[in-house]
């Protein structure tokens, strides 16, 4: 089972000596990241051609979609972990504004240190994630239904508490200079969230593809009962993944309020679709057990170009949803193809 999980997750041969032999272009072509990279290259080239005269390749053009990608990407990879494990979390659309409002109220309205506000936001995210994971692992209710319920519950609670504490559903907060530089500043037009995203990508990549526990995530999506029989702590791992997802969503909310100096308690339903589409375009199967961190990164960048950079091109903005729909359908079809390639190649190697 371990061999199968590793193969499904990364497209690499399960043999340890071959895994440590270095990069293999053949392995890469059989991995879900390959389709995501090809999709990104195609979309980038198309937009570069149509947007060349409108400065798509300029610093303002690039930072527009990269900055957007960073906030979506911070959440998309943990969402991808859950999908690889066979679960789904759509409550992130309410956790992000809850995290943002927590920072704005704690550090803005009550003048507590900004780190206290950020820690409070992360605590809110962890709590929501724990509730999601606890209910999913203790009941037969699908994670989609559980997180749909918490989506509306957290959204309603955020609105109620915002009115209770500050008598407003929106709040403004100007962080100290050092916090602004660290969490909401700009470097050549790139928000601080971009660098936080890159750091998290490195950490997530190590966890999923290099650490022993990464294979546990794939095992959950492959065969949960076999994973439990193999000694994997299924319940603890699922709860941890839900907590990671919600905590990252809250952290993205903290970065957002510090960057833009404002927060709103309104649920961000668009974020839910953006993260899930990014993950699927990034090569993660809806049925679980297959996906890569880099594939999700390319999926996030591809979606961000289509949704944010279309104004820098000659393409009609009204076509952005059409492009996303076609892109999503192609991605789903390609994901099955890459999975079959990886599976058939792994089987042939064992014979």
Tab-separated table of C-alpha atoms in Angstrom:
chain	number	residue	atom	x	y	z
A	1	UNK	CA	0.000	0.000	0.000
A	2	UNK	CA	2.858	2.340	0.785
A	3	UNK	CA	4.304	1.860	-2.666
A	4	UNK	CA	1.014	2.586	-4.352
A	5	UNK	CA	0.410	5.691	-2.325
A	6	UNK	CA	3.807	7.097	-3.061
A	7	UNK	CA	3.428	6.442	-6.733
A	8	UNK	CA	-0.011	7.986	-6.894
A	9	UNK	CA	1.075	11.070	-5.036
A	10	UNK	CA	4.240	12.054	-6.786
A	11	UNK	CA	4.504	10.082	-9.993
A	12	UNK	CA	7.827	8.636	-8.792
A	13	UNK	CA	8.924	5.018	-8.710
A	14	UNK	CA	8.303	3.416	-5.345
A	15	UNK	CA	11.806	1.978	-5.118
A	16	UNK	CA	13.886	3.939	-2.642
A	17	UNK	CA	17.079	3.736	-4.666
A	18	UNK	CA	15.323	5.109	-7.737
A	19	UNK	CA	13.599	7.849	-5.747
A	20	UNK	CA	16.961	9.115	-4.543
A	21	UNK	CA	18.579	8.849	-7.970
A	22	UNK	CA	17.574	12.365	-8.931
A	23	UNK	CA	15.150	14.052	-11.278
A	24	UNK	CA	13.569	11.907	-13.981
A	25	UNK	CA	11.802	13.626	-16.855
A	26	UNK	CA	9.768	10.493	-17.472
A	27	UNK	CA	8.571	10.466	-13.879
A	28	UNK	CA	7.646	14.122	-14.158
A	29	UNK	CA	5.568	13.543	-17.298
A	30	UNK	CA	3.562	10.916	-15.416
A	31	UNK	CA	2.971	13.171	-12.415
A	32	UNK	CA	-0.057	15.453	-11.930
A	33	UNK	CA	2.275	18.457	-11.889
A	34	UNK	CA	3.070	17.891	-15.574
A	35	UNK	CA	-0.457	18.646	-16.742
A	36	UNK	CA	-0.670	21.657	-14.438
A	37	UNK	CA	2.623	23.030	-15.760
A	38	UNK	CA	1.567	22.536	-19.379
A	39	UNK	CA	-1.731	24.280	-18.669
A	40	UNK	CA	0.060	27.177	-17.015
A	41	UNK	CA	2.515	27.544	-19.911
A	42	UNK	CA	-0.298	27.550	-22.487
A	43	UNK	CA	-2.388	30.109	-20.586
A	44	UNK	CA	0.643	32.309	-19.873
A	45	UNK	CA	1.720	32.296	-23.529
A	46	UNK	CA	-1.790	33.088	-24.777
A	47	UNK	CA	-2.143	35.994	-22.363
A	48	UNK	CA	1.388	37.203	-23.125
A	49	UNK	CA	0.566	37.374	-26.830
A	50	UNK	CA	-2.817	39.056	-26.414
A	51	UNK	CA	-1.601	41.305	-23.618
A	52	UNK	CA	1.817	42.303	-24.897
A	53	UNK	CA	0.613	45.722	-26.019
A	54	UNK	CA	-1.179	46.254	-22.701
A	55	UNK	CA	1.852	45.527	-20.500
A	56	UNK	CA	0.856	42.045	-19.349
A	57	UNK	CA	4.569	41.252	-18.960
A	58	UNK	CA	5.330	44.452	-17.052
A	59	UNK	CA	5.907	44.523	-13.289
A	60	UNK	CA	2.386	45.891	-12.586
A	61	UNK	CA	0.921	43.240	-14.867
A	62	UNK	CA	2.771	40.343	-13.240
A	63	UNK	CA	2.268	41.522	-9.660
A	64	UNK	CA	-1.480	41.826	-10.224
A	65	UNK	CA	-1.989	38.098	-10.619
A	66	UNK	CA	0.925	36.903	-8.484
A	67	UNK	CA	-0.290	38.890	-5.453
A	68	UNK	CA	-3.761	37.438	-5.901
A	69	UNK	CA	-2.284	33.955	-6.308
A	70	UNK	CA	-0.386	34.214	-3.027
A	71	UNK	CA	-3.492	34.582	-0.835
A	72	UNK	CA	-5.374	31.872	-2.734
A	73	UNK	CA	-2.294	29.662	-2.750
A	74	UNK	CA	-1.777	29.808	1.018
A	75	UNK	CA	-5.192	28.152	1.374
A	76	UNK	CA	-5.212	26.008	-1.776
A	77	UNK	CA	-2.370	23.682	-0.766
A	78	UNK	CA	-3.959	22.622	2.571
A	79	UNK	CA	-7.268	22.224	0.715
A	80	UNK	CA	-5.347	20.031	-1.717
A	81	UNK	CA	-3.995	17.945	1.168
A	82	UNK	CA	-7.549	17.284	2.312
A	83	UNK	CA	-8.663	16.380	-1.201
A	84	UNK	CA	-5.721	13.995	-1.570
A	85	UNK	CA	-6.858	12.448	1.727
A	86	UNK	CA	-10.369	12.060	0.313
A	87	UNK	CA	-11.979	14.979	2.170
A	88	UNK	CA	-13.071	18.538	1.346
A	89	UNK	CA	-13.240	21.835	3.236
A	90	UNK	CA	-15.402	24.669	1.923
A	91	UNK	CA	-15.580	26.600	5.202
A	92	UNK	CA	-12.470	28.581	4.217
A	93	UNK	CA	-14.684	31.234	2.631
A	94	UNK	CA	-15.898	32.165	6.119
A	95	UNK	CA	-12.690	31.501	8.056
A	96	UNK	CA	-10.657	34.038	6.053
A	97	UNK	CA	-12.914	37.019	6.879
A	98	UNK	CA	-13.211	35.718	10.457
A	99	UNK	CA	-9.425	35.803	10.746
A	100	UNK	CA	-9.241	39.261	9.200
A	101	UNK	CA	-11.927	40.670	11.503
A	102	UNK	CA	-10.271	39.060	14.534
A	103	UNK	CA	-7.031	40.942	13.833
A	104	UNK	CA	-8.895	44.183	13.123
A	105	UNK	CA	-10.966	43.973	16.315
A	106	UNK	CA	-8.296	42.653	18.691
A	107	UNK	CA	-5.412	44.820	17.481
A	108	UNK	CA	-7.347	47.683	15.908
A	109	UNK	CA	-10.354	48.292	18.103
A	110	UNK	CA	-8.866	47.099	21.417
A	111	UNK	CA	-5.279	48.250	20.668
A	112	UNK	CA	-3.636	44.972	21.631
A	113	UNK	CA	-0.265	44.095	20.007
A	114	UNK	CA	-0.540	42.950	16.413
A	115	UNK	CA	1.006	39.583	17.235
A	116	UNK	CA	-1.788	39.005	19.741
A	117	UNK	CA	-4.319	39.727	17.020
A	118	UNK	CA	-2.604	37.352	14.594
A	119	UNK	CA	-2.369	34.606	17.214
A	120	UNK	CA	-6.044	35.110	18.047
A	121	UNK	CA	-6.912	34.773	14.352
A	122	UNK	CA	-4.854	31.592	14.061
A	123	UNK	CA	-6.598	30.276	17.171
A	124	UNK	CA	-9.998	30.921	15.587
A	125	UNK	CA	-8.896	29.052	12.475
A	126	UNK	CA	-7.521	26.122	14.459
A	127	UNK	CA	-10.741	25.876	16.462
A	128	UNK	CA	-12.928	25.800	13.344
A	129	UNK	CA	-10.654	23.192	11.801
A	130	UNK	CA	-10.793	21.051	14.934
A	131	UNK	CA	-14.598	21.184	14.950
A	132	UNK	CA	-14.699	20.203	11.277
A	133	UNK	CA	-12.277	17.333	11.741
A	134	UNK	CA	-13.889	16.099	14.956
A	135	UNK	CA	-17.366	15.921	13.426
A	136	UNK	CA	-16.132	14.287	10.207
A	137	UNK	CA	-14.161	11.604	12.057
A	138	UNK	CA	-16.830	10.885	14.672
A	139	UNK	CA	-19.873	10.740	12.408
A	140	UNK	CA	-20.876	9.398	9.006
A	141	UNK	CA	-21.630	12.895	7.688
A	142	UNK	CA	-19.565	13.738	4.555
A	143	UNK	CA	-16.986	16.501	4.985
A	144	UNK	CA	-18.712	18.561	2.281
A	145	UNK	CA	-21.878	18.790	4.392
A	146	UNK	CA	-19.995	19.373	7.646
A	147	UNK	CA	-17.903	22.212	6.243
A	148	UNK	CA	-20.922	23.656	4.420
A	149	UNK	CA	-22.613	23.908	7.813
A	150	UNK	CA	-19.571	25.506	9.458
A	151	UNK	CA	-19.246	27.868	6.488
A	152	UNK	CA	-22.612	29.425	7.266
A	153	UNK	CA	-22.201	29.082	11.035
A	154	UNK	CA	-18.839	30.886	11.072
A	155	UNK	CA	-20.088	33.502	8.598
A	156	UNK	CA	-23.135	34.228	10.760
A	157	UNK	CA	-21.109	34.265	13.967
A	158	UNK	CA	-18.568	36.654	12.448
A	159	UNK	CA	-21.333	39.065	11.455
A	160	UNK	CA	-22.976	38.825	14.881
A	161	UNK	CA	-19.765	39.339	16.868
A	162	UNK	CA	-18.663	42.212	14.616
A	163	UNK	CA	-21.866	44.075	15.407
A	164	UNK	CA	-21.569	43.138	19.078
A	165	UNK	CA	-17.982	44.349	19.510
A	166	UNK	CA	-17.645	47.290	17.104
A	167	UNK	CA	-21.220	47.866	15.883
A	168	UNK	CA	-20.045	47.513	12.292
A	169	UNK	CA	-19.492	44.720	9.789
A	170	UNK	CA	-16.362	46.412	8.451
A	171	UNK	CA	-13.252	47.559	10.276
A	172	UNK	CA	-10.066	49.471	9.534
A	173	UNK	CA	-6.674	48.700	10.986
A	174	UNK	CA	-3.279	50.293	10.390
A	175	UNK	CA	-0.561	47.977	11.631
A	176	UNK	CA	2.745	49.258	13.070
A	177	UNK	CA	5.477	49.869	10.515
A	178	UNK	CA	7.427	46.708	11.350
A	179	UNK	CA	4.291	44.560	11.103
A	180	UNK	CA	3.253	46.305	7.902
A	181	UNK	CA	6.644	45.532	6.368
A	182	UNK	CA	6.618	41.913	7.521
A	183	UNK	CA	3.009	40.986	6.824
A	184	UNK	CA	1.644	43.618	4.448
A	185	UNK	CA	4.502	45.424	2.737
A	186	UNK	CA	5.636	45.414	-0.869
A	187	UNK	CA	8.912	44.489	-2.551
A	188	UNK	CA	9.068	45.704	-6.163
A	189	UNK	CA	5.281	45.542	-6.236
A	190	UNK	CA	5.031	42.044	-4.751
A	191	UNK	CA	3.078	41.831	-1.486
A	192	UNK	CA	4.602	40.212	1.577
A	193	UNK	CA	2.017	37.462	1.175
A	194	UNK	CA	3.943	36.255	-1.895
A	195	UNK	CA	7.026	35.525	0.212
A	196	UNK	CA	4.958	33.898	2.952
A	197	UNK	CA	3.367	31.735	0.265
A	198	UNK	CA	6.758	30.687	-1.119
A	199	UNK	CA	7.949	29.755	2.373
A	200	UNK	CA	4.809	27.696	2.973
A	201	UNK	CA	5.156	26.007	-0.430
A	202	UNK	CA	8.639	24.827	0.579
A	203	UNK	CA	7.380	23.570	3.948
A	204	UNK	CA	4.334	21.868	2.431
A	205	UNK	CA	6.446	20.269	-0.298
A	206	UNK	CA	8.789	18.778	2.280
A	207	UNK	CA	5.875	17.496	4.340
A	208	UNK	CA	3.961	15.860	1.487
A	209	UNK	CA	6.778	14.550	-0.695
A	210	UNK	CA	9.790	14.115	1.578
A	211	UNK	CA	8.550	13.328	5.085
A	212	UNK	CA	7.168	9.900	6.059
A	213	UNK	CA	3.847	11.423	7.080
A	214	UNK	CA	3.286	12.638	3.554
A	215	UNK	CA	2.640	9.058	2.435
A	216	UNK	CA	-0.004	8.827	5.168
A	217	UNK	CA	-2.009	11.552	3.413
A	218	UNK	CA	-1.944	9.620	0.136
A	219	UNK	CA	-2.828	6.419	1.985
A	220	UNK	CA	-5.992	8.030	3.383
A	221	UNK	CA	-7.153	8.916	-0.095
A	222	UNK	CA	-6.211	5.512	-1.471
A	223	UNK	CA	-7.792	3.167	1.070
A	224	UNK	CA	-8.700	4.500	4.495
A	225	UNK	CA	-9.355	1.086	6.027
A	226	UNK	CA	-6.011	-0.257	4.849
A	227	UNK	CA	-4.346	2.866	6.188
A	228	UNK	CA	-5.914	2.263	9.604
A	229	UNK	CA	-4.812	-1.379	9.546
A	230	UNK	CA	-1.285	-0.248	8.703
A	231	UNK	CA	-1.163	1.736	11.933
A	232	UNK	CA	-1.767	5.195	10.516
A	233	UNK	CA	-3.653	7.410	13.031
A	234	UNK	CA	-6.483	8.182	10.638
A	235	UNK	CA	-8.585	10.315	12.978
A	236	UNK	CA	-5.709	12.418	14.299
A	237	UNK	CA	-4.321	12.941	10.819
A	238	UNK	CA	-7.672	14.059	9.410
A	239	UNK	CA	-8.282	16.446	12.283
A	240	UNK	CA	-4.769	17.841	11.834
A	241	UNK	CA	-5.373	18.407	8.114
A	242	UNK	CA	-8.660	20.217	8.783
A	243	UNK	CA	-6.935	22.366	11.417
A	244	UNK	CA	-4.083	23.147	9.019
A	245	UNK	CA	-6.554	24.188	6.322
A	246	UNK	CA	-8.557	26.528	8.546
A	247	UNK	CA	-5.453	27.967	10.220
A	248	UNK	CA	-3.961	28.832	6.833
A	249	UNK	CA	-7.242	30.473	5.821
A	250	UNK	CA	-7.174	32.567	9.009
A	251	UNK	CA	-3.525	33.475	8.358
A	252	UNK	CA	-4.427	34.606	4.839
A	253	UNK	CA	-7.121	36.791	6.414
A	254	UNK	CA	-4.545	38.304	8.785
A	255	UNK	CA	-2.227	39.063	5.872
A	256	UNK	CA	-5.126	40.577	3.957
A	257	UNK	CA	-6.184	43.023	6.657
A	258	UNK	CA	-2.605	44.145	7.315
A	259	UNK	CA	-1.957	44.582	3.589
A	260	UNK	CA	-5.127	46.487	2.731
A	261	UNK	CA	-5.734	48.136	6.154
A	262	UNK	CA	-9.348	46.964	6.218
A	263	UNK	CA	-11.454	43.900	6.910
A	264	UNK	CA	-14.997	42.824	6.242
A	265	UNK	CA	-17.094	40.199	7.970
A	266	UNK	CA	-18.839	39.182	4.743
A	267	UNK	CA	-18.141	35.589	3.698
A	268	UNK	CA	-15.922	35.210	0.640
A	269	UNK	CA	-17.781	32.592	-1.388
A	270	UNK	CA	-15.594	33.216	-4.429
A	271	UNK	CA	-12.570	32.026	-2.460
A	272	UNK	CA	-14.141	28.572	-2.111
A	273	UNK	CA	-14.421	28.105	-5.860
A	274	UNK	CA	-10.994	29.632	-6.518
A	275	UNK	CA	-9.221	27.234	-4.180
A	276	UNK	CA	-11.041	24.108	-5.347
A	277	UNK	CA	-10.618	24.995	-9.029
A	278	UNK	CA	-6.916	25.701	-8.454
A	279	UNK	CA	-6.454	22.347	-6.758
A	280	UNK	CA	-8.264	20.410	-9.499
A	281	UNK	CA	-6.454	22.287	-12.277
A	282	UNK	CA	-3.288	21.510	-10.314
A	283	UNK	CA	-3.815	17.788	-10.845
A	284	UNK	CA	-5.492	16.639	-7.635
A	285	UNK	CA	-8.157	13.998	-8.130
A	286	UNK	CA	-11.583	14.581	-6.604
A	287	UNK	CA	-11.547	10.925	-5.544
A	288	UNK	CA	-8.338	11.407	-3.558
A	289	UNK	CA	-4.950	9.689	-3.467
A	290	UNK	CA	-3.293	11.660	-6.269
A	291	UNK	CA	-1.689	15.118	-6.379
A	292	UNK	CA	1.441	17.210	-5.865
A	293	UNK	CA	2.276	20.509	-4.192
A	294	UNK	CA	3.884	21.972	-7.316
A	295	UNK	CA	0.885	20.971	-9.383
A	296	UNK	CA	-1.346	22.979	-7.035
A	297	UNK	CA	1.047	25.940	-7.299
A	298	UNK	CA	0.770	25.911	-11.098
A	299	UNK	CA	-2.999	25.531	-10.793
A	300	UNK	CA	-3.199	28.610	-8.570
A	301	UNK	CA	-1.034	30.652	-10.948
A	302	UNK	CA	-3.096	29.563	-13.953
A	303	UNK	CA	-6.389	30.519	-12.338
A	304	UNK	CA	-4.939	33.834	-11.160
A	305	UNK	CA	-3.851	34.780	-14.674
A	306	UNK	CA	-7.286	34.034	-16.107
A	307	UNK	CA	-9.211	35.907	-13.395
A	308	UNK	CA	-6.899	38.818	-12.618
A	309	UNK	CA	-4.752	39.531	-15.667
A	310	UNK	CA	-7.427	39.456	-18.332
A	311	UNK	CA	-7.687	43.250	-18.070
A	312	UNK	CA	-4.129	43.479	-19.424
A	313	UNK	CA	-5.133	41.691	-22.638
A	314	UNK	CA	-7.371	42.201	-25.647
A	315	UNK	CA	-9.556	39.300	-24.452
A	316	UNK	CA	-13.102	40.211	-23.454
A	317	UNK	CA	-13.354	40.113	-19.657
A	318	UNK	CA	-16.736	38.394	-19.944
A	319	UNK	CA	-14.958	35.343	-21.355
A	320	UNK	CA	-12.977	34.700	-18.165
A	321	UNK	CA	-15.635	32.370	-16.719
A	322	UNK	CA	-15.827	30.477	-20.002
A	323	UNK	CA	-12.056	30.008	-19.964
A	324	UNK	CA	-12.152	28.781	-16.360
A	325	UNK	CA	-14.941	26.310	-17.137
A	326	UNK	CA	-13.142	24.853	-20.165
A	327	UNK	CA	-9.867	24.782	-18.247
A	328	UNK	CA	-11.476	22.911	-15.343
A	329	UNK	CA	-13.046	20.301	-17.637
A	330	UNK	CA	-9.765	19.707	-19.467
A	331	UNK	CA	-7.938	19.421	-16.148
A	332	UNK	CA	-10.318	16.744	-14.856
A	333	UNK	CA	-9.891	14.722	-18.056
A	334	UNK	CA	-6.111	15.111	-17.973
A	335	UNK	CA	-5.890	14.134	-14.302
A	336	UNK	CA	-7.334	10.697	-15.046
A	337	UNK	CA	-4.874	10.320	-17.917
A	338	UNK	CA	-1.848	11.117	-15.767
A	339	UNK	CA	-3.087	8.827	-12.998
A	340	UNK	CA	-3.458	5.955	-15.459
A	341	UNK	CA	0.029	6.635	-16.821
A	342	UNK	CA	1.525	6.595	-13.335
A	343	UNK	CA	-0.366	3.469	-12.319
A	344	UNK	CA	0.410	1.488	-15.487
A	345	UNK	CA	4.092	2.484	-15.356
A	346	UNK	CA	4.372	1.477	-11.701
A	347	UNK	CA	2.742	-1.873	-12.439
A	348	UNK	CA	5.063	-2.559	-15.387
A	349	UNK	CA	8.116	-1.753	-13.243
A	350	UNK	CA	7.097	-4.351	-10.653
A	351	UNK	CA	6.780	-7.151	-13.229
